[in-house]
XYZ file of N, CA and C in Angstrom:
597
model
N -0.269 -37.154 50.775
C -0.283 -35.957 51.724
C -1.462 -35.077 50.776
N -2.270 -34.411 51.548
C -3.318 -33.653 50.890
C -2.991 -32.447 50.440
N -2.126 -31.608 51.013
C -1.549 -30.579 50.647
C -1.165 -30.260 49.210
N -0.034 -31.291 49.036
C 0.521 -31.017 47.605
C -0.462 -31.506 46.371
N -1.362 -32.350 46.987
C -2.630 -32.334 45.877
C -3.500 -31.328 45.599
N -3.761 -30.577 46.672
C -4.565 -29.404 46.531
C -3.790 -28.278 45.898
N -2.638 -28.304 46.029
C -1.524 -27.308 45.264
C -1.766 -27.735 43.847
N -1.458 -28.807 43.614
C -1.414 -29.314 42.102
C -2.809 -28.976 41.370
N -3.846 -29.149 41.956
C -5.168 -28.765 41.413
C -5.423 -27.328 41.411
N -4.796 -26.413 42.160
C -4.975 -24.976 42.156
C -4.300 -24.649 40.973
N -3.097 -25.217 40.945
C -2.107 -24.635 39.666
C -2.727 -24.947 38.428
N -3.301 -26.219 38.213
C -3.977 -26.568 36.979
C -5.046 -25.653 36.648
N -5.951 -25.391 37.617
C -7.053 -24.748 37.325
C -6.605 -23.288 36.980
N -5.558 -22.631 37.618
C -5.028 -21.370 37.281
C -4.441 -21.270 35.689
N -3.815 -22.456 35.245
C -3.334 -22.609 33.888
C -4.446 -22.738 33.004
N -5.451 -23.548 33.250
C -6.610 -23.504 32.405
C -7.259 -22.335 32.135
N -7.540 -21.375 33.188
C -8.071 -20.136 33.148
C -7.239 -19.139 32.161
N -5.808 -19.345 32.391
C -4.979 -18.457 31.581
C -5.123 -18.928 30.011
N -5.071 -20.129 29.669
C -5.045 -20.563 28.247
C -6.473 -20.167 27.722
N -7.500 -20.420 28.491
C -8.891 -19.914 27.887
C -8.875 -18.446 27.754
N -8.327 -17.789 28.384
C -8.319 -16.070 28.312
C -9.535 -15.662 29.065
N -9.251 -15.129 30.354
C -10.092 -14.749 31.222
C -10.739 -13.269 30.609
N -11.729 -12.996 31.397
C -12.272 -11.542 31.173
C -11.314 -10.421 31.209
N -10.391 -10.653 32.011
C -9.436 -9.464 32.387
C -8.560 -9.441 31.192
N -8.240 -10.525 30.267
C -7.221 -10.417 29.350
C -7.785 -9.690 28.101
N -6.912 -8.794 27.615
C -7.075 -8.002 26.425
C -7.462 -8.780 25.251
N -8.441 -8.711 24.481
C -8.926 -9.224 23.297
C -8.254 -8.711 22.171
N -7.773 -9.684 21.379
C -6.975 -9.211 20.036
C -8.202 -9.011 19.075
N -7.988 -7.691 18.276
C -8.784 -7.414 17.202
C -8.524 -8.157 16.020
N -9.687 -8.656 15.435
C -9.626 -9.460 14.216
C -9.889 -8.410 13.027
N -8.866 -8.741 11.996
C -8.889 -7.934 10.806
C -9.398 -8.751 9.644
N -10.231 -8.552 9.030
C -10.849 -9.710 7.804
C -9.500 -9.557 6.859
N -9.323 -10.478 6.207
C -8.435 -10.759 5.291
C -8.728 -9.921 4.038
N -7.789 -9.343 3.122
C -8.252 -8.661 1.900
C -9.262 -9.326 1.091
N -10.237 -8.778 0.774
C -11.414 -9.573 -0.121
C -12.154 -10.385 0.499
N -12.014 -10.544 1.912
C -12.793 -11.300 2.750
C -14.405 -10.703 2.917
N -15.482 -11.188 3.048
C -16.875 -10.661 3.122
C -17.004 -10.029 4.435
N -17.548 -8.962 4.462
C -17.765 -8.113 5.769
C -19.264 -7.776 5.634
N -19.865 -7.617 6.973
C -21.255 -7.074 7.065
C -22.170 -8.185 6.968
N -23.488 -7.939 6.652
C -24.530 -9.034 6.707
C -24.200 -9.850 5.516
N -24.768 -11.097 5.683
C -24.665 -12.064 4.520
C -25.400 -11.667 3.351
N -24.844 -11.574 2.130
C -25.478 -11.248 0.842
C -25.140 -9.794 0.673
N -24.578 -9.232 1.522
C -24.418 -7.575 1.422
C -23.395 -7.365 0.269
N -23.523 -6.472 -0.444
C -22.446 -6.060 -1.694
C -21.722 -5.017 -0.965
N -20.325 -5.292 -1.060
C -19.431 -4.522 -0.662
C -19.161 -3.172 -1.167
N -19.505 -3.306 -2.506
C -19.447 -2.067 -3.338
C -20.657 -1.911 -4.324
N -21.661 -1.520 -3.790
C -23.028 -1.497 -4.575
C -22.947 -0.855 -5.844
N -22.008 0.204 -6.238
C -21.996 0.615 -7.424
C -21.335 -0.241 -8.547
N -20.841 -1.217 -8.179
C -20.292 -2.288 -9.249
C -21.055 -3.554 -9.199
N -21.800 -3.784 -10.378
C -22.535 -5.114 -10.338
C -21.495 -6.076 -10.819
N -21.957 -7.275 -10.795
C -21.386 -8.541 -11.181
C -20.683 -8.433 -12.477
N -21.170 -7.711 -13.553
C -20.826 -7.607 -14.682
C -19.347 -6.856 -14.839
N -19.098 -5.962 -13.776
C -17.814 -5.210 -14.063
C -18.103 -3.939 -14.400
N -19.336 -3.399 -14.998
C -19.621 -2.241 -15.059
C -20.136 -1.474 -14.088
N -19.563 -0.194 -13.907
C -20.013 0.795 -13.026
C -21.443 0.993 -13.078
N -22.518 1.067 -12.033
C -23.688 1.173 -11.975
C -24.148 2.509 -11.292
N -25.280 3.216 -12.141
C -25.861 4.453 -11.734
C -27.242 4.131 -12.017
N -28.036 4.746 -11.140
C -29.590 4.824 -11.203
C -30.145 6.384 -11.292
N -29.088 7.408 -11.182
C -29.766 8.720 -11.147
C -28.427 9.743 -11.729
N -28.765 10.764 -12.319
C -27.743 11.766 -12.573
C -26.608 11.989 -11.661
N -27.064 12.121 -10.344
C -26.267 12.396 -9.370
C -25.071 11.260 -9.005
N -25.750 10.088 -9.202
C -24.748 8.896 -8.948
C -23.792 8.750 -10.432
N -24.182 9.144 -11.553
C -23.218 9.096 -12.582
C -22.240 10.280 -12.274
N -22.608 11.530 -11.745
C -21.753 12.461 -11.562
C -20.653 12.238 -10.533
N -21.196 11.377 -9.344
C -20.236 10.901 -8.541
C -19.265 9.909 -8.963
N -19.637 8.999 -9.928
C -18.771 8.062 -10.564
C -17.719 8.838 -11.374
N -18.055 9.740 -12.022
C -17.189 10.405 -12.840
C -16.122 11.529 -12.075
N -16.440 11.913 -10.942
C -15.978 12.771 -10.154
C -14.444 12.585 -9.983
N -14.027 11.296 -9.704
C -12.575 10.991 -9.407
C -11.665 11.377 -10.613
N -12.356 11.284 -11.812
C -11.540 11.525 -12.981
C -11.773 12.769 -13.744
N -12.999 13.293 -13.955
C -13.384 14.386 -14.530
C -13.554 15.734 -13.552
N -13.420 15.453 -12.236
C -13.888 16.428 -11.233
C -15.211 16.546 -10.900
N -15.606 17.614 -10.254
C -17.040 17.743 -9.935
C -17.936 18.368 -11.249
N -19.020 17.983 -11.142
C -19.933 18.418 -12.258
C -20.293 19.879 -11.712
N -19.914 21.051 -12.536
C -19.960 22.291 -12.036
C -21.353 22.885 -12.406
N -22.263 22.341 -13.319
C -23.412 22.798 -13.433
C -24.224 21.740 -14.190
N -25.302 21.428 -13.931
C -26.162 20.460 -14.293
C -27.462 20.969 -14.960
N -27.627 20.449 -16.164
C -29.073 20.955 -16.810
C -29.787 19.517 -17.071
N -31.068 19.678 -16.536
C -32.059 18.467 -16.589
C -33.041 19.005 -17.376
N -33.448 20.099 -17.789
C -34.469 20.707 -18.518
C -34.012 21.434 -19.534
N -34.864 21.576 -20.649
C -34.534 22.566 -21.786
C -34.507 21.472 -23.058
N -34.182 22.281 -24.261
C -34.236 21.573 -25.555
C -32.947 20.336 -25.514
N -31.924 20.766 -24.932
C -30.807 19.781 -25.053
C -30.903 18.647 -24.163
N -31.850 18.571 -23.317
C -32.174 17.265 -22.491
C -33.296 16.648 -22.836
N -34.076 16.974 -23.925
C -35.319 16.400 -24.254
C -34.909 14.880 -25.154
N -35.294 14.121 -24.683
C -35.204 12.637 -25.263
C -35.630 12.767 -26.803
N -34.736 12.274 -27.674
C -35.219 12.289 -29.237
C -35.230 10.622 -29.531
N -35.586 10.569 -30.878
C -35.942 9.160 -31.278
C -34.766 8.254 -30.910
N -33.582 8.707 -31.134
C -32.320 7.743 -31.023
C -32.189 7.433 -29.534
N -32.563 8.498 -28.653
C -32.377 7.969 -27.192
C -33.500 7.128 -26.811
N -34.766 7.261 -27.154
C -35.881 6.268 -26.832
C -35.786 4.807 -27.394
N -35.227 4.702 -28.519
C -34.905 3.398 -29.027
C -33.813 2.482 -28.490
N -33.016 3.235 -27.724
C -31.937 2.739 -27.119
C -32.316 2.397 -25.484
N -33.569 2.750 -25.260
C -33.906 2.700 -23.969
C -33.912 3.760 -23.082
N -33.725 5.057 -23.523
C -33.571 6.139 -22.807
C -34.565 6.584 -22.066
N -34.594 6.962 -20.872
C -35.729 7.315 -19.700
C -35.686 8.762 -19.533
N -34.285 9.319 -19.187
C -34.139 10.792 -19.046
C -32.727 11.094 -19.461
N -32.524 12.392 -19.657
C -31.299 13.006 -20.197
C -30.773 14.020 -19.390
N -29.573 14.394 -19.209
C -29.167 15.695 -18.643
C -27.821 16.010 -19.226
N -27.305 17.292 -18.950
C -26.073 17.691 -19.256
C -25.275 18.009 -18.125
N -24.062 17.680 -17.960
C -23.246 18.240 -16.983
C -21.989 18.826 -17.334
N -21.706 19.989 -16.824
C -20.676 20.983 -17.237
C -19.313 20.646 -16.496
N -18.171 20.490 -17.229
C -16.988 20.374 -16.500
C -15.716 21.252 -16.953
N -14.647 21.008 -16.337
C -13.397 21.799 -16.703
C -13.738 23.343 -16.915
N -14.302 24.069 -15.885
C -14.433 25.531 -15.930
C -15.572 25.701 -16.898
N -16.501 24.703 -17.200
C -17.556 24.791 -17.959
C -17.075 24.851 -19.694
N -15.872 24.253 -19.740
C -15.469 24.392 -21.261
C -15.983 23.128 -22.020
N -16.638 22.053 -21.534
C -17.145 21.094 -22.228
C -18.262 20.296 -21.186
N -19.053 19.745 -21.861
C -20.198 18.980 -20.996
C -20.259 17.433 -21.408
N -20.877 16.862 -20.768
C -21.182 15.452 -20.750
C -22.437 15.103 -20.942
N -22.839 14.448 -21.832
C -24.666 13.922 -21.934
C -24.743 12.666 -21.025
N -25.642 12.884 -20.049
C -26.053 11.616 -19.146
C -27.323 11.072 -19.650
N -27.405 9.759 -20.034
C -28.630 9.343 -20.563
C -28.910 8.077 -19.519
N -30.055 8.053 -18.866
C -30.411 6.983 -17.974
C -31.103 5.929 -19.001
N -30.831 4.541 -18.929
C -31.472 3.578 -19.728
C -31.958 2.479 -18.748
N -32.384 1.461 -19.490
C -32.845 0.319 -18.431
C -31.773 -0.157 -17.431
N -32.191 -0.367 -16.330
C -31.126 -0.754 -15.285
C -30.144 -1.981 -15.642
N -30.751 -2.776 -16.446
C -30.020 -3.956 -16.845
C -29.478 -3.862 -18.369
N -29.652 -2.497 -18.881
C -29.213 -2.394 -20.312
C -29.862 -3.234 -21.501
N -31.073 -3.847 -20.988
C -31.655 -4.713 -22.013
C -32.075 -4.063 -23.168
N -32.701 -3.054 -23.245
C -33.125 -2.359 -24.605
C -32.014 -1.851 -25.222
N -30.959 -1.299 -24.641
C -29.769 -0.982 -25.155
C -29.003 -2.073 -26.044
N -28.884 -3.180 -25.431
C -28.282 -4.417 -25.912
C -29.037 -4.773 -27.208
N -30.481 -4.827 -27.041
C -31.355 -5.472 -28.103
C -31.326 -4.629 -29.231
N -31.079 -3.230 -28.790
C -31.190 -2.209 -30.165
C -29.838 -2.716 -30.928
N -28.699 -2.545 -30.315
C -27.446 -2.770 -31.168
C -27.391 -4.214 -31.578
N -28.028 -5.125 -31.100
C -27.836 -6.410 -31.574
C -28.760 -6.531 -32.876
N -29.850 -6.055 -32.849
C -30.834 -6.069 -34.000
C -30.122 -4.971 -35.094
N -29.158 -4.038 -34.860
C -28.658 -3.342 -35.815
C -27.260 -3.678 -36.254
N -26.913 -4.834 -35.624
C -25.495 -5.357 -35.783
C -24.487 -4.257 -35.736
N -24.359 -3.638 -34.606
C -23.598 -2.475 -34.582
C -23.113 -2.174 -33.270
N -22.322 -1.118 -32.885
C -21.754 -0.739 -31.711
C -22.286 0.613 -31.176
N -21.923 0.794 -29.953
C -22.351 2.182 -29.303
C -21.333 3.288 -29.609
N -21.755 4.502 -29.672
C -20.808 5.492 -29.840
C -20.656 6.283 -28.595
N -21.562 5.940 -27.454
C -21.425 6.283 -26.069
C -20.556 5.382 -25.215
N -20.046 5.890 -24.239
C -19.518 4.918 -23.192
C -20.733 4.534 -22.234
N -20.707 3.140 -21.948
C -21.882 2.564 -21.246
C -21.418 2.169 -19.789
N -22.334 2.432 -18.934
C -22.368 1.965 -17.632
C -23.522 1.002 -17.430
N -23.746 0.474 -16.335
C -25.102 -0.584 -16.133
C -25.930 0.638 -15.609
N -27.170 0.658 -16.505
C -28.110 1.695 -16.332
C -27.946 3.115 -16.881
N -27.015 3.155 -17.509
C -26.803 4.629 -18.206
C -25.521 4.658 -19.274
N -25.699 5.719 -19.903
C -24.587 5.922 -21.014
C -24.005 7.421 -20.828
N -22.984 7.726 -21.150
C -22.105 9.186 -21.204
C -21.786 9.223 -22.660
N -21.830 10.540 -23.028
C -21.178 11.144 -24.318
C -20.605 12.390 -24.138
N -19.346 12.617 -24.502
C -18.775 14.008 -24.342
C -19.453 14.880 -25.446
N -19.722 15.980 -25.283
C -20.401 16.926 -26.159
C -19.106 17.623 -26.805
N -19.339 17.951 -27.920
C -18.213 18.547 -28.820
C -17.604 19.822 -28.209
N -16.349 20.103 -28.208
C -15.750 21.252 -28.015
C -14.744 21.670 -28.793
N -14.561 22.904 -28.935
C -13.627 23.565 -30.118
C -12.187 23.207 -29.728
N -12.149 23.085 -28.580
C -10.539 22.757 -28.060
C -10.234 21.424 -28.080
N -9.088 20.932 -29.178
C -8.865 19.522 -29.283
C -8.180 18.938 -28.059
N -7.399 19.788 -27.478
C -6.640 19.235 -26.278
C -7.575 19.141 -25.035
N -8.557 19.815 -24.920
C -9.712 19.803 -24.102
C -10.377 18.381 -24.319
N -10.883 18.178 -25.457
C -11.401 17.138 -25.904
C -10.786 15.722 -25.602
N -9.491 15.607 -25.999
C -8.664 14.447 -25.994
C -8.467 14.164 -24.475
N -8.147 15.099 -23.413
C -8.070 15.120 -22.146
C -9.311 14.513 -21.638
N -10.652 14.943 -21.872
C -11.679 14.719 -21.202
C -12.104 13.085 -21.718
N -11.636 12.849 -22.931
C -12.081 11.481 -23.358
C -11.313 10.417 -22.559
N -9.932 10.876 -22.390
C -9.046 9.963 -21.675
C -9.468 9.868 -20.041
N -10.087 10.942 -19.555
C -10.800 10.862 -18.182
C -11.923 10.014 -18.207
N -12.773 9.958 -19.095
C -13.831 9.059 -19.250
C -13.559 7.870 -19.311
N -12.590 7.483 -20.130
C -11.995 5.994 -20.041
C -11.394 5.566 -18.823
N -10.708 6.496 -18.229
C -10.274 6.083 -16.608
C -11.411 5.897 -15.801
N -12.583 6.298 -16.120
C -13.668 6.051 -15.203
C -14.238 4.591 -15.294
N -13.777 3.876 -16.170
C -14.228 2.443 -16.326
C -15.597 2.126 -17.072
N -15.794 3.045 -18.046
C -16.992 3.155 -18.879
C -16.547 2.504 -20.157
N -17.283 1.616 -20.743
C -16.850 0.764 -21.868
C -17.815 1.288 -22.994
N -17.676 0.499 -24.252
C -18.486 0.651 -25.215
C -18.957 -0.695 -25.480
N -20.318 -0.607 -26.041
C -21.146 -1.916 -26.137
C -20.782 -2.229 -27.706
N -20.423 -3.473 -27.923
C -20.365 -3.929 -29.465
C -21.114 -5.068 -29.519
N -22.096 -5.155 -30.544
C -22.808 -6.203 -30.859
C -22.807 -6.728 -32.291
N -21.618 -6.292 -32.798
C -21.465 -6.772 -34.500
C -21.109 -8.216 -34.498
N -21.959 -8.843 -35.419
C -21.472 -10.263 -35.554
C -20.327 -10.687 -36.004
N -19.521 -9.987 -36.718
C -18.207 -10.318 -37.147
C -17.045 -9.869 -36.199
N -17.362 -9.528 -35.040
C -16.504 -8.970 -34.149
C -15.369 -9.830 -33.763
N -14.133 -9.267 -34.006
C -13.050 -10.262 -33.576
C -11.905 -9.308 -33.151
N -11.907 -9.433 -31.624
C -10.925 -8.485 -30.953
C -9.468 -9.104 -30.941
N -8.627 -8.045 -30.898
C -7.207 -8.510 -30.809
C -6.910 -9.069 -29.457
N -5.929 -9.872 -29.648
C -5.323 -10.758 -28.445
C -4.952 -9.947 -27.365
N -5.505 -10.076 -26.087
C -5.296 -9.392 -24.860
C -6.401 -8.369 -24.693
N -7.265 -8.124 -25.391
C -8.126 -7.119 -25.324
C -9.225 -7.625 -24.351
N -9.482 -7.067 -23.184
C -10.214 -7.374 -22.091
C -11.849 -7.094 -22.612
N -12.596 -8.127 -22.472
C -13.890 -8.062 -22.831
C -15.040 -8.480 -21.667
N -15.979 -7.767 -21.636
C -17.188 -8.318 -20.652
C -18.226 -8.713 -21.485
N -18.566 -9.911 -21.183
C -19.869 -10.381 -22.006
C -20.976 -9.735 -21.537
N -21.868 -9.424 -22.638
C -23.151 -8.799 -22.314
C -24.231 -9.936 -21.915
N -25.395 -9.447 -21.358
C -26.527 -10.562 -21.117
C -26.896 -10.993 -22.353
N -27.084 -10.159 -23.410
C -27.459 -10.333 -24.727
C -26.559 -11.325 -25.590
N -26.851 -12.444 -26.052
C -25.923 -13.088 -26.709
C -25.410 -12.467 -28.129
N -24.019 -12.412 -28.163
C -23.633 -11.696 -29.304
C -23.160 -10.490 -29.233
N -23.358 -9.878 -27.739
C -22.812 -8.510 -27.462
C -21.885 -8.680 -26.590
N -20.925 -7.702 -26.355
C -19.932 -7.601 -25.333
C -19.528 -6.224 -25.073
N -19.024 -5.860 -24.002
C -18.456 -4.391 -23.505
C -16.874 -4.340 -23.788
N -16.392 -3.499 -24.387
C -15.151 -3.523 -24.772
C -14.522 -2.055 -24.367
N -13.061 -1.917 -24.184
C -12.483 -0.683 -23.647
C -12.397 0.506 -24.782
N -12.366 0.097 -26.065
C -12.186 1.328 -27.008
C -13.389 1.264 -27.876
N -13.502 2.280 -28.828
C -14.774 2.498 -29.453
C -14.919 1.253 -30.353
N -14.077 0.934 -31.078
C -14.272 -0.287 -32.031
C -12.903 -0.947 -32.484
N -12.890 -2.071 -32.075
C -11.493 -2.892 -32.097
C -11.440 -3.706 -33.419
């Protein structure tokens, strides 16, 4: 009989359309898994953090933005004047420009020094001197707390700078870290970035 065959064909076609999901069927929104790449191929999901793991900044404003979550806003920035002029120590480490940012109700300031974008000169200098940096280092910049008379303010500010993820550069030949100390190897052989002033 032709009728049952036509009915069977119609039911089959309806089921195929339902399984394929017709235009009237709501589409499920896909959510990328945590850590999955999004955006265009090769795009950096967090451009402020390079592959080395060091925070990156290429301007004073970018440094201030990196420090804001821990130190708070930069309340006053100085980019001109005697305190911001590059001295010999700045230049031999690759210093390009220097600024002062005031924090904590202007109770203390932090020196911003822009250096080579890949820290090449900074690493080469400390490697040649077989020494370590006294400044905290990011990729393309260093920061240093300027002295304050209040010991409590200084201690708190140092902890806040540490929480910002900035490390110290160590290029000592006889460097031997304690077990469990996280280290980021520098591009320059014999140098590494460590979380404390000197281990």
